Amino acid sequence: MSSALQVDLDLVRKYSVPGPRYTSYPTAVQFTSEFTPEAVIDDLRATNAAPRPLSLYFHLPFCQTLCWFCGCTTVITGDVTKADIYLRYLEKEIALTRPLLHPGSKVVQMHFGGGTPNFLNPDQLRRLGTLIRDNFGFEPGAELSVELDPRRLTRDHVAAFREMGVTRASFGIQDFDTAVQKAVNRIQPKELSDAAAAWIHETGYESLNVDLIYGLPHQTPESFARTIELALELKPDRFAVFNYAHVPWMKPAQKIVERAVLPTPETKLAMLKLVIETLTARGFVYIGMDHFARETDELAVAQRSRTLWRNFQGYTTRAGADIYGFGMSSISQTPTHYRQNEKTLPEYYAALDQDRLPLHRACFLSEDDRIRREVIMRLMCDLELNFDSLSASLGIDFRAKFAREIAALADGPAADGLIEMRPDGFAATDVGRLLIRNLAMTFDAYIGSTEKRFSKTI
């Protein structure tokens, strides 16, 4: 069993500043509309000169109601026929994208996110599954996952995704306390979560992840302790426990949340301490950021073997796969660029009506970007850096290129006990693992001009 991590709140408090989550580097704030679609298409063709492992992402944006804390790109509607229209446009987007891929490329990972993927009815989901299977080949053992909303879920939804090959499911609880649920407009009695978990276990899914959020109105350490205990009853394999990112300048609905009393920074820190010490004492490994997994889970195994990776789907064991995002606002990634689709339905539909890829923003990586991406991703996943192995794998003198960053780490985080310096590199301590975003920011060449656009690291 894992030993419980101990949390030093004074150090956490000192380092709680705005910073990226590093699902990409450069981060999304560096994406720009100043690009040509031809450059993206040329890069895709060059990338696909040989077969590549593929990770597909389908953004299904519809929700029946808006959760006021939500930071996702959503479309609020009760009209399920809108999903039929959306499926026709997904088919168009796939038809435009498929010829750009190497015919021998196979899917190793696929994820359905939103929005609410189970906004689609089971027949619509089966139609989507047929569309995907008709256009893509899958590697045996490919990881297929979905985000579900227990409030709108039926057993037939769960079965439809399972028929598509999905074996990993995730759903949000956020908090079981009714006062908290009312304050964020997400009423979800525990019976709904119980039913969702039972269906997932009964229909042959291999893994269940549960999402919680701390920092919401009316939460206390005592109330959140009850939420954690109730969530453990669902027998999840993973937890994602997020710090509520309050960014009302980006998500205006979050201004409604401000009408209730938000927890103080001290209360949030106490809840963070509670989460980490409780879950690590109950057999979960703290993977990093907000993620916990049982010791036998493949995320924990991959982290121990230094094969864990991080992308727009979060932590993953499918390193090196090119991401192809379909649907409005979805993000794609190749070794040399990122690109994001149009962020509204009218713009997304209009592009496809003109038989062109619905590109909104892009970011082409320089050689320095690619080096720093590797360094940051290895730190986020391994919780340590080996200067010698990175010098070899990247073809650089790591100590020379990053002399300023190494000195900054020694002067700050090392002196504060966040890292332990070694002859060949450094490793994060227990408290440093909580602040891994801060450590990664040391290697971010863009951070000086962008940090105000991020939520706080804790």
Short mmCIF file of C-alpha atoms in Angstrom, two decimals:
data_model
loop_
_atom_site.label_atom_id
_atom_site.label_comp_id
_atom_site.label_asym_id
_atom_site.label_seq_id
_atom_site.Cartn_x
_atom_site.Cartn_y
_atom_site.Cartn_z
CA MET A 1 0.00 0.00 0.00
CA SER A 2 1.18 3.54 -0.74
CA SER A 3 2.44 5.58 2.16
CA ALA A 4 0.56 8.82 2.68
CA LEU A 5 2.18 11.94 1.28
CA GLN A 6 2.59 14.72 3.81
CA VAL A 7 1.72 18.23 2.68
CA ASP A 8 3.64 21.33 3.80
CA LEU A 9 1.03 24.07 3.46
CA ASP A 10 3.48 26.93 3.93
CA LEU A 11 5.48 25.90 0.88
CA VAL A 12 2.35 25.26 -1.15
CA ARG A 13 1.09 28.72 -0.24
CA LYS A 14 4.35 30.36 -1.30
CA TYR A 15 4.31 28.75 -4.75
CA SER A 16 0.61 29.09 -5.57
CA VAL A 17 0.85 31.37 -8.60
CA PRO A 18 -0.81 31.34 -12.04
CA GLY A 19 0.67 28.72 -14.34
CA PRO A 20 -0.08 26.33 -17.22
CA ARG A 21 -1.22 22.74 -16.86
CA TYR A 22 1.20 21.69 -19.63
CA THR A 23 -1.04 19.41 -21.60
CA SER A 24 1.02 20.93 -24.41
CA TYR A 25 4.15 23.00 -24.90
CA PRO A 26 4.00 25.65 -26.16
CA THR A 27 0.69 26.10 -24.37
CA ALA A 28 -2.56 27.04 -26.07
CA VAL A 29 -2.04 30.76 -25.40
CA GLN A 30 0.74 30.63 -28.02
CA PHE A 31 -1.65 29.38 -30.71
CA THR A 32 -2.26 32.05 -33.35
CA SER A 33 -4.69 32.76 -36.18
CA GLU A 34 -1.75 33.97 -38.28
CA PHE A 35 -1.13 30.81 -40.27
CA THR A 36 -2.11 29.39 -43.64
CA PRO A 37 -4.21 26.24 -44.00
CA GLU A 38 -1.80 25.15 -46.74
CA ALA A 39 1.06 25.12 -44.22
CA VAL A 40 -0.93 22.81 -41.93
CA ILE A 41 -1.87 20.48 -44.79
CA ASP A 42 1.71 20.36 -46.08
CA ASP A 43 2.95 19.54 -42.59
CA LEU A 44 0.35 16.78 -42.22
CA ARG A 45 1.40 15.23 -45.51
CA ALA A 46 5.07 15.35 -44.51
CA THR A 47 4.30 13.84 -41.11
CA ASN A 48 2.34 11.03 -42.75
CA ALA A 49 5.05 9.93 -45.17
CA ALA A 50 5.23 6.80 -43.02
CA PRO A 51 2.64 5.13 -40.75
CA ARG A 52 2.07 6.89 -37.43
CA PRO A 53 0.24 5.84 -34.24
CA LEU A 54 -2.99 7.84 -33.96
CA SER A 55 -4.94 9.20 -31.01
CA LEU A 56 -8.45 10.30 -31.97
CA TYR A 57 -10.45 12.84 -29.98
CA PHE A 58 -14.12 13.55 -30.62
CA HIS A 59 -15.52 16.69 -29.02
CA LEU A 60 -19.26 16.22 -28.46
CA PRO A 61 -20.15 19.68 -27.14
CA PHE A 62 -23.82 19.46 -26.21
CA CYS A 63 -25.12 19.76 -22.64
CA GLN A 64 -28.73 20.09 -21.50
CA THR A 65 -27.79 22.50 -18.71
CA LEU A 66 -24.75 24.61 -17.87
CA CYS A 67 -22.70 23.81 -14.79
CA TRP A 68 -21.61 27.24 -13.62
CA PHE A 69 -18.08 26.15 -12.71
CA CYS A 70 -17.46 24.64 -16.17
CA GLY A 71 -14.48 25.74 -18.24
CA CYS A 72 -15.24 23.53 -21.25
CA THR A 73 -16.44 24.62 -24.70
CA THR A 74 -20.11 23.63 -24.72
CA VAL A 75 -23.41 24.16 -26.51
CA ILE A 76 -26.42 24.27 -24.18
CA THR A 77 -29.57 22.78 -25.68
CA GLY A 78 -32.31 20.28 -24.97
CA ASP A 79 -32.81 19.46 -28.64
CA VAL A 80 -31.23 16.05 -29.27
CA THR A 81 -31.78 16.39 -33.04
CA LYS A 82 -28.93 18.89 -33.08
CA ALA A 83 -26.66 15.89 -32.58
CA ASP A 84 -27.84 14.44 -35.91
CA ILE A 85 -26.68 17.61 -37.67
CA TYR A 86 -23.40 17.52 -35.80
CA LEU A 87 -22.76 13.91 -36.81
CA ARG A 88 -23.15 14.85 -40.49
CA TYR A 89 -20.47 17.50 -40.07
CA LEU A 90 -18.16 15.12 -38.20
CA GLU A 91 -18.52 12.83 -41.22
CA LYS A 92 -17.49 15.73 -43.49
CA GLU A 93 -14.48 16.54 -41.32
CA ILE A 94 -13.32 12.92 -41.29
CA ALA A 95 -13.71 12.78 -45.08
CA LEU A 96 -11.44 15.82 -45.47
CA THR A 97 -8.88 14.54 -42.97
CA ARG A 98 -8.61 10.87 -43.86
CA PRO A 99 -6.80 11.34 -47.23
CA LEU A 100 -4.04 13.26 -45.40
CA LEU A 101 -3.18 10.26 -43.21
CA HIS A 102 -0.92 7.39 -44.13
CA PRO A 103 -3.17 4.43 -45.00
CA GLY A 104 -1.14 2.21 -42.69
CA SER A 105 -1.60 4.38 -39.60
CA LYS A 106 -3.56 2.72 -36.79
CA VAL A 107 -5.44 4.13 -33.81
CA VAL A 108 -3.87 3.36 -30.44
CA GLN A 109 -6.09 5.70 -28.40
CA MET A 110 -9.51 7.32 -28.74
CA HIS A 111 -11.40 9.59 -26.38
CA PHE A 112 -14.89 11.07 -26.38
CA GLY A 113 -15.15 14.35 -24.46
CA GLY A 114 -17.43 17.32 -24.24
CA GLY A 115 -19.79 18.71 -23.37
CA THR A 116 -21.68 15.56 -22.59
CA PRO A 117 -20.96 12.62 -24.92
CA ASN A 118 -24.05 10.82 -23.62
CA PHE A 119 -26.18 13.77 -24.76
CA LEU A 120 -26.30 11.70 -27.93
CA ASN A 121 -28.87 8.93 -27.73
CA PRO A 122 -27.69 5.32 -28.08
CA ASP A 123 -28.71 5.11 -31.75
CA GLN A 124 -26.71 8.25 -32.52
CA LEU A 125 -23.73 6.80 -30.66
CA ARG A 126 -23.92 3.60 -32.69
CA ARG A 127 -24.03 5.68 -35.86
CA LEU A 128 -20.90 7.51 -34.71
CA GLY A 129 -19.20 4.22 -33.91
CA THR A 130 -19.90 2.91 -37.41
CA LEU A 131 -18.54 6.13 -38.94
CA ILE A 132 -15.31 5.81 -37.00
CA ARG A 133 -14.77 2.11 -37.70
CA ASP A 134 -15.44 2.65 -41.41
CA ASN A 135 -12.64 5.21 -41.59
CA PHE A 136 -9.95 4.12 -39.14
CA GLY A 137 -8.10 0.94 -38.30
CA PHE A 138 -7.40 0.14 -34.66
CA GLU A 139 -4.43 -1.56 -33.04
CA PRO A 140 -5.31 -4.51 -30.78
CA GLY A 141 -5.47 -3.24 -27.22
CA ALA A 142 -6.14 0.37 -28.23
CA GLU A 143 -7.26 2.51 -25.29
CA LEU A 144 -10.79 3.85 -25.80
CA SER A 145 -12.32 6.12 -23.18
CA VAL A 146 -15.33 8.35 -22.60
CA GLU A 147 -16.53 11.09 -20.25
CA LEU A 148 -20.08 10.47 -19.01
CA ASP A 149 -22.66 12.51 -17.11
CA PRO A 150 -24.60 10.32 -14.63
CA ARG A 151 -27.51 12.79 -14.66
CA ARG A 152 -28.34 11.99 -18.31
CA LEU A 153 -27.12 8.41 -18.44
CA THR A 154 -28.95 5.17 -19.21
CA ARG A 155 -27.64 1.64 -19.24
CA ASP A 156 -28.12 1.64 -23.01
CA HIS A 157 -25.72 4.61 -23.30
CA VAL A 158 -23.10 2.64 -21.38
CA ALA A 159 -23.73 -0.42 -23.55
CA ALA A 160 -23.50 1.62 -26.79
CA PHE A 161 -20.08 2.98 -25.88
CA ARG A 162 -18.98 -0.49 -24.84
CA GLU A 163 -20.07 -1.83 -28.26
CA MET A 164 -17.77 0.83 -29.80
CA GLY A 165 -14.89 -0.73 -27.88
CA VAL A 166 -14.73 1.75 -25.00
CA THR A 167 -13.17 0.20 -21.88
CA ARG A 168 -12.42 3.27 -19.75
CA ALA A 169 -15.10 5.58 -18.40
CA SER A 170 -14.91 8.77 -16.41
CA PHE A 171 -17.63 10.84 -14.81
CA GLY A 172 -17.83 13.99 -12.76
CA ILE A 173 -19.21 14.12 -9.27
CA GLN A 174 -17.46 17.32 -8.18
CA ASP A 175 -19.09 17.15 -4.71
CA PHE A 176 -21.88 15.13 -3.11
CA ASP A 177 -22.98 17.95 -0.81
CA THR A 178 -26.38 19.29 -1.90
CA ALA A 179 -25.59 22.90 -0.96
CA VAL A 180 -22.48 22.80 -3.14
CA GLN A 181 -24.42 21.20 -6.00
CA LYS A 182 -27.08 23.92 -5.88
CA ALA A 183 -24.46 26.68 -5.82
CA VAL A 184 -22.90 25.41 -9.08
CA ASN A 185 -26.12 24.30 -10.82
CA ARG A 186 -25.26 20.60 -10.90
CA ILE A 187 -27.80 18.57 -8.96
CA GLN A 188 -26.60 14.98 -8.90
CA PRO A 189 -27.93 12.73 -6.12
CA LYS A 190 -25.59 9.94 -5.12
CA GLU A 191 -28.06 7.35 -6.44
CA LEU A 192 -27.28 8.53 -9.99
CA SER A 193 -23.54 8.10 -9.48
CA ASP A 194 -24.14 4.68 -7.89
CA ALA A 195 -26.18 3.56 -10.89
CA ALA A 196 -23.60 4.87 -13.38
CA ALA A 197 -20.75 3.09 -11.61
CA ALA A 198 -22.75 -0.16 -11.42
CA TRP A 199 -23.53 -0.09 -15.16
CA ILE A 200 -19.88 0.62 -15.98
CA HIS A 201 -18.70 -2.30 -13.86
CA GLU A 202 -21.46 -4.64 -15.11
CA THR A 203 -20.89 -4.07 -18.83
CA GLY A 204 -17.22 -4.99 -18.85
CA TYR A 205 -15.37 -1.70 -18.62
CA GLU A 206 -11.83 -2.13 -17.35
CA SER A 207 -11.46 1.18 -15.55
CA LEU A 208 -13.53 3.87 -13.85
CA ASN A 209 -12.27 7.39 -13.14
CA VAL A 210 -14.10 9.81 -10.86
CA ASP A 211 -13.70 13.61 -11.03
CA LEU A 212 -13.95 15.79 -7.93
CA ILE A 213 -13.37 19.55 -7.58
CA TYR A 214 -12.21 21.42 -4.50
CA GLY A 215 -12.60 25.16 -4.12
CA LEU A 216 -16.34 25.33 -4.88
CA PRO A 217 -18.84 27.39 -2.83
CA HIS A 218 -19.78 26.09 0.65
CA GLN A 219 -17.10 23.41 0.70
CA THR A 220 -15.26 22.72 3.94
CA PRO A 221 -12.59 20.12 4.72
CA GLU A 222 -15.19 18.22 6.72
CA SER A 223 -17.78 18.18 3.96
CA PHE A 224 -15.19 17.27 1.33
CA ALA A 225 -13.94 14.41 3.49
CA ARG A 226 -17.46 12.95 3.28
CA THR A 227 -17.46 13.38 -0.49
CA ILE A 228 -14.18 11.47 -0.78
CA GLU A 229 -15.49 8.61 1.34
CA LEU A 230 -18.69 8.38 -0.70
CA ALA A 231 -16.69 8.47 -3.94
CA LEU A 232 -14.48 5.61 -2.70
CA GLU A 233 -17.63 3.49 -2.38
CA LEU A 234 -17.91 3.56 -6.19
CA LYS A 235 -14.64 1.57 -6.40
CA PRO A 236 -12.89 3.83 -8.92
CA ASP A 237 -9.50 2.91 -10.35
CA ARG A 238 -8.49 6.54 -10.76
CA PHE A 239 -9.33 9.91 -9.27
CA ALA A 240 -8.96 13.32 -10.86
CA VAL A 241 -9.29 15.92 -8.11
CA PHE A 242 -9.17 19.38 -9.64
CA ASN A 243 -8.58 22.73 -8.07
CA TYR A 244 -11.53 24.87 -9.22
CA ALA A 245 -10.12 27.21 -11.86
CA HIS A 246 -11.96 30.49 -11.40
CA VAL A 247 -11.51 32.33 -14.71
CA PRO A 248 -14.69 34.45 -15.12
CA TRP A 249 -12.93 36.66 -17.70
CA MET A 250 -12.92 33.55 -19.94
CA LYS A 251 -16.09 31.83 -18.71
CA PRO A 252 -18.70 34.49 -17.78
CA ALA A 253 -21.06 31.94 -16.17
CA GLN A 254 -18.50 31.58 -13.39
CA LYS A 255 -19.53 35.04 -12.21
CA ILE A 256 -22.69 33.36 -10.89
CA VAL A 257 -20.51 31.18 -8.66
CA GLU A 258 -19.15 34.34 -7.03
CA ARG A 259 -22.59 35.07 -5.57
CA ALA A 260 -22.01 32.25 -3.10
CA VAL A 261 -19.15 32.16 -0.62
CA LEU A 262 -16.04 30.65 -2.15
CA PRO A 263 -13.62 28.88 0.20
CA THR A 264 -10.70 30.93 1.41
CA PRO A 265 -7.21 30.04 0.17
CA GLU A 266 -6.54 28.51 3.60
CA THR A 267 -9.61 26.28 3.30
CA LYS A 268 -8.62 25.21 -0.20
CA LEU A 269 -5.16 24.26 1.01
CA ALA A 270 -6.67 22.25 3.84
CA MET A 271 -8.84 20.37 1.33
CA LEU A 272 -5.83 19.71 -0.89
CA LYS A 273 -3.94 18.30 2.08
CA LEU A 274 -6.94 16.14 2.95
CA VAL A 275 -7.27 14.76 -0.58
CA ILE A 276 -3.64 13.80 -0.99
CA GLU A 277 -3.14 12.33 2.45
CA THR A 278 -6.45 10.40 2.32
CA LEU A 279 -6.06 8.89 -1.14
CA THR A 280 -2.37 8.01 -0.84
CA ALA A 281 -3.14 6.31 2.46
CA ARG A 282 -5.91 4.31 0.75
CA GLY A 283 -3.74 2.66 -1.89
CA PHE A 284 -3.69 5.32 -4.60
CA VAL A 285 -0.49 6.61 -6.17
CA TYR A 286 -0.22 10.36 -6.67
CA ILE A 287 0.65 10.45 -10.38
CA GLY A 288 1.05 14.21 -10.52
CA MET A 289 -1.05 17.32 -11.03
CA ASP A 290 -4.57 16.28 -9.99
CA HIS A 291 -4.37 12.58 -10.77
CA PHE A 292 -4.35 9.50 -8.58
CA ALA A 293 -4.34 5.86 -9.67
CA ARG A 294 -4.29 2.52 -7.93
CA GLU A 295 -0.83 0.99 -7.69
CA THR A 296 -1.75 -1.68 -10.28
CA ASP A 297 -3.25 0.81 -12.75
CA GLU A 298 -1.33 1.19 -16.01
CA LEU A 299 -0.72 4.89 -15.30
CA ALA A 300 1.12 4.01 -12.10
CA VAL A 301 2.97 1.20 -13.85
CA ALA A 302 3.98 3.51 -16.71
CA GLN A 303 5.22 6.16 -14.32
CA ARG A 304 7.42 3.63 -12.54
CA SER A 305 8.85 2.46 -15.88
CA ARG A 306 9.36 6.04 -17.17
CA THR A 307 7.01 5.49 -20.13
CA LEU A 308 4.22 7.84 -19.00
CA TRP A 309 3.32 10.75 -21.28
CA ARG A 310 1.08 13.80 -21.16
CA ASN A 311 -1.08 15.35 -23.87
CA PHE A 312 -4.42 17.08 -24.29
CA GLN A 313 -6.16 14.03 -22.83
CA GLY A 314 -4.01 14.38 -19.69
CA TYR A 315 -1.70 11.60 -18.53
CA THR A 316 -1.50 8.67 -20.93
CA THR A 317 0.48 5.52 -21.61
CA ARG A 318 0.25 6.06 -25.40
CA ALA A 319 3.38 8.16 -25.88
CA GLY A 320 4.24 9.50 -29.31
CA ALA A 321 0.79 9.22 -30.91
CA ASP A 322 -0.37 12.02 -33.19
CA ILE A 323 -3.65 13.50 -31.96
CA TYR A 324 -6.44 14.14 -34.44
CA GLY A 325 -9.25 16.13 -32.86
CA PHE A 326 -12.66 16.18 -34.53
CA GLY A 327 -15.53 18.53 -33.74
CA MET A 328 -15.75 22.18 -32.77
CA SER A 329 -12.87 23.56 -30.67
CA SER A 330 -10.97 20.25 -30.66
CA ILE A 331 -7.17 20.35 -30.65
CA SER A 332 -4.82 18.21 -32.73
CA GLN A 333 -1.10 17.59 -32.38
CA THR A 334 1.75 16.29 -34.55
CA PRO A 335 5.47 16.31 -33.72
CA THR A 336 5.80 19.70 -35.44
CA HIS A 337 2.56 21.63 -34.89
CA TYR A 338 -0.66 22.05 -32.92
CA ARG A 339 -3.94 23.18 -34.43
CA GLN A 340 -7.40 23.97 -33.05
CA ASN A 341 -10.75 23.82 -34.80
CA GLU A 342 -13.25 26.65 -34.97
CA LYS A 343 -14.71 27.26 -31.52
CA THR A 344 -18.38 27.89 -32.38
CA LEU A 345 -20.85 25.68 -34.22
CA PRO A 346 -21.69 28.28 -36.95
CA GLU A 347 -18.02 28.78 -37.80
CA TYR A 348 -17.28 25.06 -37.63
CA TYR A 349 -20.21 24.25 -39.91
CA ALA A 350 -19.42 27.10 -42.33
CA ALA A 351 -15.88 25.88 -42.93
CA LEU A 352 -17.03 22.34 -43.66
CA ASP A 353 -19.80 23.63 -45.94
CA GLN A 354 -16.96 25.12 -47.99
CA ASP A 355 -15.15 21.77 -48.01
CA ARG A 356 -12.24 23.07 -45.99
CA LEU A 357 -10.77 21.96 -42.67
CA PRO A 358 -12.35 24.00 -39.85
CA LEU A 359 -9.04 25.47 -38.65
CA HIS A 360 -9.12 28.34 -36.16
CA ARG A 361 -5.61 28.58 -34.69
CA ALA A 362 -2.28 26.85 -35.05
CA CYS A 363 1.22 26.77 -33.58
CA PHE A 364 4.29 25.52 -35.44
CA LEU A 365 7.11 24.39 -33.16
CA SER A 366 10.68 25.64 -33.43
CA GLU A 367 13.62 23.40 -32.56
CA ASP A 368 13.83 25.12 -29.17
CA ASP A 369 10.10 24.47 -28.62
CA ARG A 370 10.56 20.78 -29.33
CA ILE A 371 13.48 20.49 -26.93
CA ARG A 372 11.65 22.31 -24.14
CA ARG A 373 8.50 20.28 -24.78
CA GLU A 374 10.42 17.07 -24.17
CA VAL A 375 12.02 18.45 -21.00
CA ILE A 376 8.72 19.71 -19.57
CA MET A 377 6.81 16.54 -20.45
CA ARG A 378 9.45 14.30 -18.89
CA LEU A 379 9.39 16.40 -15.73
CA MET A 380 5.57 16.35 -15.58
CA CYS A 381 5.52 12.56 -16.01
CA ASP A 382 8.67 11.29 -14.29
CA LEU A 383 8.74 13.93 -11.52
CA GLU A 384 12.48 14.17 -12.11
CA LEU A 385 15.00 15.03 -14.83
CA ASN A 386 18.18 13.21 -15.76
CA PHE A 387 20.47 15.72 -17.47
CA ASP A 388 22.71 13.03 -18.98
CA SER A 389 19.93 10.99 -20.58
CA LEU A 390 18.25 14.15 -21.92
CA SER A 391 21.56 15.31 -23.40
CA ALA A 392 21.80 12.00 -25.22
CA SER A 393 18.19 11.77 -26.39
CA LEU A 394 17.94 15.41 -27.48
CA GLY A 395 21.44 15.71 -28.96
CA ILE A 396 22.34 18.71 -26.79
CA ASP A 397 24.52 19.62 -23.86
CA PHE A 398 21.68 19.93 -21.36
CA ARG A 399 23.75 21.62 -18.67
CA ALA A 400 25.02 24.26 -21.10
CA LYS A 401 21.67 25.00 -22.77
CA PHE A 402 19.77 25.16 -19.48
CA ALA A 403 22.46 26.65 -17.23
CA ARG A 404 20.22 29.57 -16.26
CA GLU A 405 17.27 27.28 -15.46
CA ILE A 406 19.40 24.90 -13.40
CA ALA A 407 20.78 27.81 -11.39
CA ALA A 408 17.25 29.14 -10.80
CA LEU A 409 16.14 25.72 -9.54
CA ALA A 410 19.07 25.52 -7.16
CA ASP A 411 18.45 29.01 -5.78
CA GLY A 412 14.69 28.58 -5.26
CA PRO A 413 12.99 25.18 -5.33
CA ALA A 414 16.05 23.25 -4.14
CA ALA A 415 16.63 25.64 -1.26
CA ASP A 416 12.93 25.37 -0.32
CA GLY A 417 12.94 21.57 -0.41
CA LEU A 418 10.85 21.12 -3.57
CA ILE A 419 13.61 19.18 -5.33
CA GLU A 420 16.71 17.21 -4.46
CA MET A 421 19.66 18.06 -6.68
CA ARG A 422 21.77 15.11 -7.83
CA PRO A 423 24.99 14.88 -9.87
CA ASP A 424 22.99 13.78 -12.91
CA GLY A 425 19.89 15.93 -12.39
CA PHE A 426 17.16 16.38 -9.80
CA ALA A 427 14.01 14.75 -8.43
CA ALA A 428 10.88 16.32 -6.95
CA THR A 429 10.24 15.77 -3.25
CA ASP A 430 6.75 15.02 -1.94
CA VAL A 431 5.86 18.70 -1.76
CA GLY A 432 7.61 19.31 -5.08
CA ARG A 433 5.31 16.80 -6.73
CA LEU A 434 2.36 18.99 -5.73
CA LEU A 435 4.08 21.95 -7.35
CA ILE A 436 5.29 20.20 -10.49
CA ARG A 437 3.71 22.93 -12.63
CA ASN A 438 5.93 25.50 -10.92
CA LEU A 439 9.01 23.41 -11.59
CA ALA A 440 8.03 23.00 -15.24
CA MET A 441 7.53 26.76 -15.58
CA THR A 442 11.27 27.16 -15.06
CA PHE A 443 11.81 25.66 -18.53
CA ASP A 444 9.00 27.62 -20.25
CA ALA A 445 10.46 30.26 -22.58
CA TYR A 446 7.10 32.06 -22.86
CA ILE A 447 6.00 32.22 -19.25
CA GLY A 448 7.01 35.82 -18.54
CA SER A 449 4.30 37.25 -20.79
CA THR A 450 1.48 34.77 -20.25
CA GLU A 451 1.09 33.76 -16.62
CA LYS A 452 -1.85 36.09 -15.93
CA ARG A 453 -3.90 34.04 -18.40
CA PHE A 454 -3.73 30.85 -16.31
CA SER A 455 -5.38 29.62 -13.15
CA LYS A 456 -3.26 29.24 -10.01
CA THR A 457 -1.10 26.16 -9.70
CA ILE A 458 -2.78 25.25 -6.39
#
